[in-house]
XYZ file of C-alpha atoms in Angstrom:
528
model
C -85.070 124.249 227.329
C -83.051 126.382 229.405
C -80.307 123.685 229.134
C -80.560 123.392 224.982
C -79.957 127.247 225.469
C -76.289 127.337 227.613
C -75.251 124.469 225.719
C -75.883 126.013 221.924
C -73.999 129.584 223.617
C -71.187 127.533 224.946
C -71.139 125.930 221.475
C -71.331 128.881 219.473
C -68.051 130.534 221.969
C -65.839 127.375 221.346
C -67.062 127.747 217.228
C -66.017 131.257 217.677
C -62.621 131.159 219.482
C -61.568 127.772 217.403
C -62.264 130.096 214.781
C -60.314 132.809 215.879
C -57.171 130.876 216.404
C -57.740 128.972 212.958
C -57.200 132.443 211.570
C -54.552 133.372 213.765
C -52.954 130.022 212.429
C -53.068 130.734 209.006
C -51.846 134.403 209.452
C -49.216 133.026 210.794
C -48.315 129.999 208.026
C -49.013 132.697 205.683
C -46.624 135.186 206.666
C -44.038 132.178 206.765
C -44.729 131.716 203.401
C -43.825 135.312 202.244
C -40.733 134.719 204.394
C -41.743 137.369 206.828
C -41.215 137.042 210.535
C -43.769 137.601 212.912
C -43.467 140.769 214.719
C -44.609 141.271 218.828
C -46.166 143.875 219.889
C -44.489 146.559 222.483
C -46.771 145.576 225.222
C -45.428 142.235 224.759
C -41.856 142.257 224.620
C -41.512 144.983 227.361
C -43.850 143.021 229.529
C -41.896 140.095 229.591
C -38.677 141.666 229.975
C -37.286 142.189 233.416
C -34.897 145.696 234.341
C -31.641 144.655 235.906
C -31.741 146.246 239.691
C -29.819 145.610 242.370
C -30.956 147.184 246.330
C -27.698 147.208 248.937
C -27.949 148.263 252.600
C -24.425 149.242 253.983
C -23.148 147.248 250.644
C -25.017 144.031 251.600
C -27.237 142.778 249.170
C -30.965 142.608 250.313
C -32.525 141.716 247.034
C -32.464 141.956 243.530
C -34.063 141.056 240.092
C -33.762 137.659 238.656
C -31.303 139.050 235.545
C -29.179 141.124 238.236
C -28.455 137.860 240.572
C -27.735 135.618 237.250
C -24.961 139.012 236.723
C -23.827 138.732 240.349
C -23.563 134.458 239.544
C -21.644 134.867 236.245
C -19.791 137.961 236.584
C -16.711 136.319 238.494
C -14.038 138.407 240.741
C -13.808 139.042 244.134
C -15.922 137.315 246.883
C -18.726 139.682 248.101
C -21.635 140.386 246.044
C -20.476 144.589 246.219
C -16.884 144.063 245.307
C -17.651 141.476 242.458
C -20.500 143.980 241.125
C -17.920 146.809 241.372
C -15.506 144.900 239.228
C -17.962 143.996 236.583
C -18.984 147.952 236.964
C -15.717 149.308 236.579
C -14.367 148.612 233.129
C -17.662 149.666 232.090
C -18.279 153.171 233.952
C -14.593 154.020 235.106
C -15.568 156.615 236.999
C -18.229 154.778 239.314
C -16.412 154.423 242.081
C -15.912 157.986 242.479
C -19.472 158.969 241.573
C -20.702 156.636 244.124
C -18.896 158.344 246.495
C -20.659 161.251 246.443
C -23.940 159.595 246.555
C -24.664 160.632 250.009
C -24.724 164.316 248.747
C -26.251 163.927 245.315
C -29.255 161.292 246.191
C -29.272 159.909 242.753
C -26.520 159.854 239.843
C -26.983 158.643 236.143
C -23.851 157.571 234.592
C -23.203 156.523 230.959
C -20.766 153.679 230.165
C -18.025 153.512 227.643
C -18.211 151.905 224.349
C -15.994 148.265 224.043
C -16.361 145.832 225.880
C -17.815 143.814 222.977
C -21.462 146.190 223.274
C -22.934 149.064 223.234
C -22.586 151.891 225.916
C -24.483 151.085 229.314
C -26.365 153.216 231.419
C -26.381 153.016 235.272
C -28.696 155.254 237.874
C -27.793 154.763 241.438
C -30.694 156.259 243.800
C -30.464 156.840 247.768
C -33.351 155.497 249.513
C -32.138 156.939 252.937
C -31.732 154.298 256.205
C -28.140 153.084 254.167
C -30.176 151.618 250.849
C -29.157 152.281 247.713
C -30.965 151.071 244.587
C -27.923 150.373 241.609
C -30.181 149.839 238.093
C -28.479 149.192 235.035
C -29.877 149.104 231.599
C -28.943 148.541 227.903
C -30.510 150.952 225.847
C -30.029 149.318 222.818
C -31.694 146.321 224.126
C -34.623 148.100 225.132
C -38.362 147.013 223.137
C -36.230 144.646 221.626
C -36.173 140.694 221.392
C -33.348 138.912 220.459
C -34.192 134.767 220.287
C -31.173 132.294 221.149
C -30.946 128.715 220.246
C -30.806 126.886 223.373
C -28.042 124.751 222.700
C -25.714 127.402 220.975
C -26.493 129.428 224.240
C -25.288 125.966 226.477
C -21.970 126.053 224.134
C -21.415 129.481 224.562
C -21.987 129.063 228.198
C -19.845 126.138 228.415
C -17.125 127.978 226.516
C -17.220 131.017 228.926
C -16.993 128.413 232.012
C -14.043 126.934 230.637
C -12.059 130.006 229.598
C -12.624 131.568 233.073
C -11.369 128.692 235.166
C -8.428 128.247 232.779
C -7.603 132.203 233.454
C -8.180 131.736 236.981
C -6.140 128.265 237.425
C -3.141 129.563 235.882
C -0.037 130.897 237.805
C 0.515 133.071 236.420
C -0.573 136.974 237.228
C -3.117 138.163 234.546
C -5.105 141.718 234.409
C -6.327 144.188 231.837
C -5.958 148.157 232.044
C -7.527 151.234 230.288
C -6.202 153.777 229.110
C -5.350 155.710 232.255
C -4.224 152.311 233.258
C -6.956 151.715 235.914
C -6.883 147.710 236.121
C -10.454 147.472 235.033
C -9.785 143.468 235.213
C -7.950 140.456 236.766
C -7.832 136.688 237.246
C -7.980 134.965 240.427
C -3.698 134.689 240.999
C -3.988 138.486 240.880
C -6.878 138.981 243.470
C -4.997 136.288 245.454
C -2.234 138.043 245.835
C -3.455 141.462 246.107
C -5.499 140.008 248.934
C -2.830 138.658 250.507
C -0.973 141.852 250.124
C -3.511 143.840 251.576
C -3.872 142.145 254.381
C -7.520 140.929 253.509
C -8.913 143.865 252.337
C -9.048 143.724 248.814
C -10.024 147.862 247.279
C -11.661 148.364 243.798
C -10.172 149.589 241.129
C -7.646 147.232 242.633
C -4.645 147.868 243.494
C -1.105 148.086 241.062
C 1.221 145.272 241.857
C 3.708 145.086 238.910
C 4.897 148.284 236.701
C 4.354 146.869 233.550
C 5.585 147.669 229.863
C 4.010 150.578 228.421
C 3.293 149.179 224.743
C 3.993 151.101 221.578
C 1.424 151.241 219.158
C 2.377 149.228 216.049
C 5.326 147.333 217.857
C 3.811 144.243 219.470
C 4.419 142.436 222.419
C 6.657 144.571 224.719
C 8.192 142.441 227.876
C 9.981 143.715 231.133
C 11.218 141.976 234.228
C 9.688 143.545 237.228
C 9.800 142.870 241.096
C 7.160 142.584 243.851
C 7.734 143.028 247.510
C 5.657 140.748 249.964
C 6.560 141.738 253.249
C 9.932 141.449 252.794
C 9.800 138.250 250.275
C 10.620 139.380 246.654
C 9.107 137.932 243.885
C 10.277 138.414 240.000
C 8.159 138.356 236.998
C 8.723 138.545 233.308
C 5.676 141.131 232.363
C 4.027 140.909 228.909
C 1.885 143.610 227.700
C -0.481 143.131 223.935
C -2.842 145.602 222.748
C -6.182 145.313 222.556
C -8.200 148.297 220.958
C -8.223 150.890 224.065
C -7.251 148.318 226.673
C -4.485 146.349 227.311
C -4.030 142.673 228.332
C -1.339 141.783 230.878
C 0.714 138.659 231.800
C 3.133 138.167 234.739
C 5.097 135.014 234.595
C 6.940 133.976 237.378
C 10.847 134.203 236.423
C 12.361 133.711 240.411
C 14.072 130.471 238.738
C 15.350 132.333 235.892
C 16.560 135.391 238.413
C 18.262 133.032 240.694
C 20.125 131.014 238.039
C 20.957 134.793 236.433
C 22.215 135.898 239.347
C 24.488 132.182 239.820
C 26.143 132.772 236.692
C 26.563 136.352 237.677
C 28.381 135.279 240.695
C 29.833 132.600 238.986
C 31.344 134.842 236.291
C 32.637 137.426 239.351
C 34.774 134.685 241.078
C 36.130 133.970 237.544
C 37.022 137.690 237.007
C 38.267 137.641 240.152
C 40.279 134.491 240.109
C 41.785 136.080 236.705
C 42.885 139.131 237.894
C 45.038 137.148 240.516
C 46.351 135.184 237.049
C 50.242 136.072 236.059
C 49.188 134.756 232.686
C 47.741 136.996 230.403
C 43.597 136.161 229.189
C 41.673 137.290 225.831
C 38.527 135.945 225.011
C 37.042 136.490 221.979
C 33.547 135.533 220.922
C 32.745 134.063 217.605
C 32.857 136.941 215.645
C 36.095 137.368 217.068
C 35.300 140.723 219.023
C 36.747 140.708 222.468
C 34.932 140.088 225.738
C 36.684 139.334 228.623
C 40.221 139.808 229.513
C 42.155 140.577 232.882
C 44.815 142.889 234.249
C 47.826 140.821 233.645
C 46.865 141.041 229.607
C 47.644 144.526 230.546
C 50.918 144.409 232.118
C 52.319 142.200 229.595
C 50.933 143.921 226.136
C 51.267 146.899 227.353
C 47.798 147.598 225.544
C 45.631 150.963 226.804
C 42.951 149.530 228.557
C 40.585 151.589 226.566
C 41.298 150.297 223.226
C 40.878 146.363 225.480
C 37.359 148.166 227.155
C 36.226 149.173 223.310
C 36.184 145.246 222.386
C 38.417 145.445 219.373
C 38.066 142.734 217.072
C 41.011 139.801 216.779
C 42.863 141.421 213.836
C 42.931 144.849 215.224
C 44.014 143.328 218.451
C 46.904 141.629 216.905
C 47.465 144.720 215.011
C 47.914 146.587 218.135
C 50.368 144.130 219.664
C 52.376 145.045 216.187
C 52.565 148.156 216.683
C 53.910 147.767 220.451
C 56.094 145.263 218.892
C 54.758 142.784 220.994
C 54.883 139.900 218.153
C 57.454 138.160 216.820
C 59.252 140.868 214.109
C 58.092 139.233 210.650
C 59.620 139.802 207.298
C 56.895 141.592 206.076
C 53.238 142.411 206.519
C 51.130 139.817 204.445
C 53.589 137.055 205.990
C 52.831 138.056 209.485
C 49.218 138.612 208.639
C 49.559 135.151 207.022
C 50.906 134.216 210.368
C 48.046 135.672 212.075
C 45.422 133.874 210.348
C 47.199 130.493 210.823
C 46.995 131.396 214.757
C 43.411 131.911 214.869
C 42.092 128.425 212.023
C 44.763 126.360 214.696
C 43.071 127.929 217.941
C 39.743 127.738 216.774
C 40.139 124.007 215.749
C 42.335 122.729 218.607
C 44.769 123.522 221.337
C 47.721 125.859 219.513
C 51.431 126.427 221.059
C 53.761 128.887 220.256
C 56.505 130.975 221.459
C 57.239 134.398 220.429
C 60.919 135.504 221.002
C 60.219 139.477 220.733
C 62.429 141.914 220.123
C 63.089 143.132 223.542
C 64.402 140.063 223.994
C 61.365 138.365 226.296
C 59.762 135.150 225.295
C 56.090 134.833 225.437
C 54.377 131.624 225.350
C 51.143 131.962 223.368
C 48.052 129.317 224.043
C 45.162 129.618 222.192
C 42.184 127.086 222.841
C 38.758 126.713 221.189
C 35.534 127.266 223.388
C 31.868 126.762 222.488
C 29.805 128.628 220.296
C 32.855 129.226 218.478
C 34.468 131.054 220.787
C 38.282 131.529 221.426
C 40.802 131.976 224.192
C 44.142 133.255 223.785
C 46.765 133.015 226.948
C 50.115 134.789 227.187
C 52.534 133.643 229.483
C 55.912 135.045 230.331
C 57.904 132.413 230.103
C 61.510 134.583 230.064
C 63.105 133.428 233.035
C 61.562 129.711 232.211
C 63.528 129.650 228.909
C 66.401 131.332 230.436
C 66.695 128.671 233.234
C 66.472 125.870 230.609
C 69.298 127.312 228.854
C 71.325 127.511 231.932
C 70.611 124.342 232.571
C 71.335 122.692 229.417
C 74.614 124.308 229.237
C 75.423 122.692 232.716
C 74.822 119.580 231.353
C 76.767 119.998 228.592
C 79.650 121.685 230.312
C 79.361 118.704 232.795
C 78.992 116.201 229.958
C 82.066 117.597 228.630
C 83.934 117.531 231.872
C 82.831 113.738 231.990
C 84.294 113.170 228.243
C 87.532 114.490 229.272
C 88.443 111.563 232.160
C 90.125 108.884 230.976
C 88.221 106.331 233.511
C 84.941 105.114 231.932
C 81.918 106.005 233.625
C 78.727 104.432 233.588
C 75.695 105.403 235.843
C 72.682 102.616 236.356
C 69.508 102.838 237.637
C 67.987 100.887 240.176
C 66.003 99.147 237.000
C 69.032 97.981 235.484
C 68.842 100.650 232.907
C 72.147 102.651 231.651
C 71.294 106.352 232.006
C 74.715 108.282 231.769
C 78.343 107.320 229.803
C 81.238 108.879 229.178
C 83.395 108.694 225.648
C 85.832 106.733 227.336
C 83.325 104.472 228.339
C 82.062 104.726 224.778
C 85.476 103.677 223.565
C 86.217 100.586 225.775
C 82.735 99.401 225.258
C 81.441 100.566 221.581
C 78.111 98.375 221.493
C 76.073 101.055 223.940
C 74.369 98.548 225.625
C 71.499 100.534 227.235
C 70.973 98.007 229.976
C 72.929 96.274 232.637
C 71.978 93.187 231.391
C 73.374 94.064 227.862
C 76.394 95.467 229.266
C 76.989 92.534 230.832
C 76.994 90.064 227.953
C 78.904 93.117 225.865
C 81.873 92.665 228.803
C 81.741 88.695 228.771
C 82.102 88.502 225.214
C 84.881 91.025 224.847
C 86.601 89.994 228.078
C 88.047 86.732 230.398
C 85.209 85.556 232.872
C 86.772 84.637 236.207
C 86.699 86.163 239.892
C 87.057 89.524 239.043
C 83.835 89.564 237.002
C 81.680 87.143 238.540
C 82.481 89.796 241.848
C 81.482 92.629 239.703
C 78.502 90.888 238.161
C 77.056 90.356 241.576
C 77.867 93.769 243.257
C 76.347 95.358 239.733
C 73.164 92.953 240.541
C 73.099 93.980 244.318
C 74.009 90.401 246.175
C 74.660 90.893 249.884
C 78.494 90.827 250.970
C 79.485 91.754 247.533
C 82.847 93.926 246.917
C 82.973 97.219 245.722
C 86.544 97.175 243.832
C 87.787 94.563 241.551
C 89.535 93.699 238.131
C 88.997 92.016 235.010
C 90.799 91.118 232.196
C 89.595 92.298 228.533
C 90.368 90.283 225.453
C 93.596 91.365 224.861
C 94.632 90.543 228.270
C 95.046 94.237 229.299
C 93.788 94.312 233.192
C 90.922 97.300 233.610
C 90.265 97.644 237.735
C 86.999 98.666 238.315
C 85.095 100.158 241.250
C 81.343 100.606 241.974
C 79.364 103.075 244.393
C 76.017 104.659 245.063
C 74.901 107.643 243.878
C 71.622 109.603 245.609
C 71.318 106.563 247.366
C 69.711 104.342 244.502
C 71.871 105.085 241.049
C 75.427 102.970 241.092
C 78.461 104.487 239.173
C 80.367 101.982 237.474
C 83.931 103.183 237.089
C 86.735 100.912 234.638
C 90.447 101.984 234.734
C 92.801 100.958 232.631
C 95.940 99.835 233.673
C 99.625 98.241 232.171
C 99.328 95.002 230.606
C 100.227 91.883 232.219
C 103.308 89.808 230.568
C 101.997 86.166 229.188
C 98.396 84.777 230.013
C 96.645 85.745 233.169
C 94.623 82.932 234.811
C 91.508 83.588 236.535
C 92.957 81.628 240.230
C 90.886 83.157 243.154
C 94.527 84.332 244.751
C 95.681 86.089 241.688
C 92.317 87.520 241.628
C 92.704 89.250 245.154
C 96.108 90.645 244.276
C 95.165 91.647 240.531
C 92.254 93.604 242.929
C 94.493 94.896 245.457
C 96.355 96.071 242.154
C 93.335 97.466 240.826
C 92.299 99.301 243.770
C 95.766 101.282 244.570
């Protein structure tokens, strides 16, 4: 009986709570149906939430809550679970590190965080426990008696997303921080810490330290870059620094530029020992760019323009340039303006397209020797050179060889100069007379003098000294076709060149036969 009895109450208790949760069911299915969500109670939510607390002794880490180690695991930074909780601290309280400072004095200290960072303001209480503890709570008011439910595989994508993002950031080379307002870095990637690590000789401070001066940016103008320099010990470093704008913070990017420095300063160099090598120049250099404005031109432009070396310094343009060497009357004197502006213009289309001669005779009697010579990008190059005493040299020298031609014309023995080659390379007009075919070789000449002449000793001796045979005389005589006898006589000249000289003498009575004895005596003739 007393069996019949427990089992009927433990029947009538499972009756009762099967019943209980069939209600709760369709409360629930119900409330579905309206579209309502069902709401926890306080107790609830705040029991199974969990405060965010940290406990340090001498900044070691002794324990904390489950959410404040998953912060210490996520939050990234510096190694050290103090430093990497001061760096996820201090973009969000700035002035935590000084207010922990004084927490030996003030025992406890509630601070309240600044809005951004993508939530709502934070509030932290740090609390001396005494024996070097110190208990750091932070809590989100906004979160408080509040659940917020997250699909677990948007929250693994998110995560994901966040892992990737980081290590990109902290792979790259390049040096990468964010500053406030009061630009406090309140945020770097690993190349930063690296180097401010190394830097500091291991110990690396929070708020770290400034490395670069960056670009101030200007509200409403973008991106704003500068080139800045670090000193490591004695090793500097260069860096092209890129500041952006975001809300009250700002993002900043260092990119290594030592390449671009060092082939800067190459072409710097390179571009000195050019200006230098110019100024040592006697020939006068203008360059002009390709909007024809003048950039680069050296002292002896100077000297032989005669142009202030302020209006040169001002980088006048081509045509004012040229209109300046007018003036000076340092161009050739035209008939009028638009011709010599015509002029002009022809100079620069023929420089621009190809190398361009000319020479200006000027008016105070100098002659310049103007070069101009494209260069890339459209660039052009103009080069003056005196060439005075050149031209005047030429002309002295051309009238020597006239006055000496002349001379030459006036003997009455031809002359005839060959070259080692064979070739004829200097005659005289009575040369020119006796032999009116100008052979210009000594083959030629030959044939011309055996088919106007008698072949016999005398010319077979002259053929072969005239072809340089061994034991061959140097004086002889021939007989031309009118039986006149012509002595001739060769010799060197500078070694190499052989002057052929024919003299004509009185003609001989009846016909002269070539015997080898009358030969000899018509050379002996020939010869006195």
């Amino acid at each position: 009986m007393a069996s019949y009895d427990l089992w009927s109450t433990v029947a009538a208790l499972v009756a009762g709570t099967f019943s209980v949760v069939l209600a709760i069911l369709c409360i629930r299915a119900y409330d579905r149906l309206k579209g309502r969500r069902p709401q926890a109670t306080l107790g609830t939510l705040s029991d199974g939430l969990q405060p965010v607390i940290f406990l340090f002794r001498d900044r070691q880490l002794v324990d904390a809550t489950g959410p404040a180690r998953s912060l210490l695991d996520h939050a990234g930074g510096p190694d050290g679970d103090w430093p990497r909780l001061m760096a996820w601290i201090a973009p969000r309280f700035p002035d935590a590190a000084r207010h922990l400072s004084e927490l030996d004095a003030r025992l406890q200290i509630d601070l309240t965080g600044s809005e951004g960072m993508g939530s709502a303001a934070l509030s932290l209480r740090a609390e001396d426990l005494g024996e070097g503890l110190v208990r750091i709570s932070v809590n989100d008011p906004s979160a408080e008696h509040a659940g917020i439910l997250v699909d677990s595989l948007s929250q693994q994508a998110m995560e994901e997303e966040l892992d990737l993002l980081r290590r990109a950031l902290d792979q790259t080379p390049m040096l990468v921080w964010r500053q406030d307002a009061d630009s406090r870095i309140t945020w770097a990637n690993a190349a930063y810490l690296r180097r401010a690590e190394v830097m500091g000789d291991g110990d690396l401070p929070w708020p770290l330290p400034r490395l670069l001066e960056s670009p101030k940016p200007v509200p409403g103008a973008g991106t704003k870059t500068r080139r800045a320099s670090l000193d490591d010990h004695g090793v500097v470093s260069w860096y092209d620094c890129h500041s952006h704008k975001m809300g009250d913070q700002t993002m900043m990017f260092a990119l290594p530029a030592d390449a671009a420095v060092r082939a800067e300063r190459s072409l710097r160099e390179f571009v000195q020992t050019l200006t230098k090598t110019f100024a040592d120049l006697p020939i006068g250099l203008a360059i002009f760019d390709r909007q024809r404005r003048l950039q680069l031109f050296n002292p002896a432009l100077i000297d032989l323009t005669g142009l202030p070396t302020g209006f040169l310094t001002a980088r006048p343009t081509l045509l004012d340039f040229l209109d300046q060497l007018r003036e000076h009357r340092m161009v050739p004197e035209p008939k009028d303006y638009r011709s010599w502006r015509q002029q002009m213009s022809n100079l620069e289309s023929a420089a621009a397209t190809g190398h361009h001669v000319e020479e200006w005779s000027l008016p105070n009697g100098r002659t310049y020797r103007v070069t101009g010579r494209p260069h890339p990008d459209g660039a052009v190059a103009f080069l003056f050179d005196d060439i005075t005493s050149e031209i005047a040299l030429t002309r002295q020298f051309r009238s020597d060889l006239l006055m000496g031609s002349a001379v030459l014309d006036r003997l009455d023995d031809a002359l005839a100069v060959f070259e080692p080659s064979g070739k004829i390379v200097l005659t005289n007009q009575a040369y020119r007379d006796m032999w009116p075919s100008a052979a210009g070789t000594l083959t030629e000449a030959l044939a011309e003098w055996k088919s106007q002449g008698q072949t016999g000793p005398g010319f077979a001796a002259l053929e072969a000294r005239l072809q340089g045979q061994p034991e061959a005389r140097d004086t002889g005589a021939i007989l031309d076709a009118r039986g006149h006898l012509i002595g001739w006589s060769v010799s060197f000249l500078g070694g190499t060149n052989q002057l052929l000289s024919f003299k004509k003498n009185v003609a001989v009575q009846g016909p002269v036969r070539p015997e080898p004895d009358r030969s000899a005596s018509l050379s002996q003739v020939g010869a006195r």
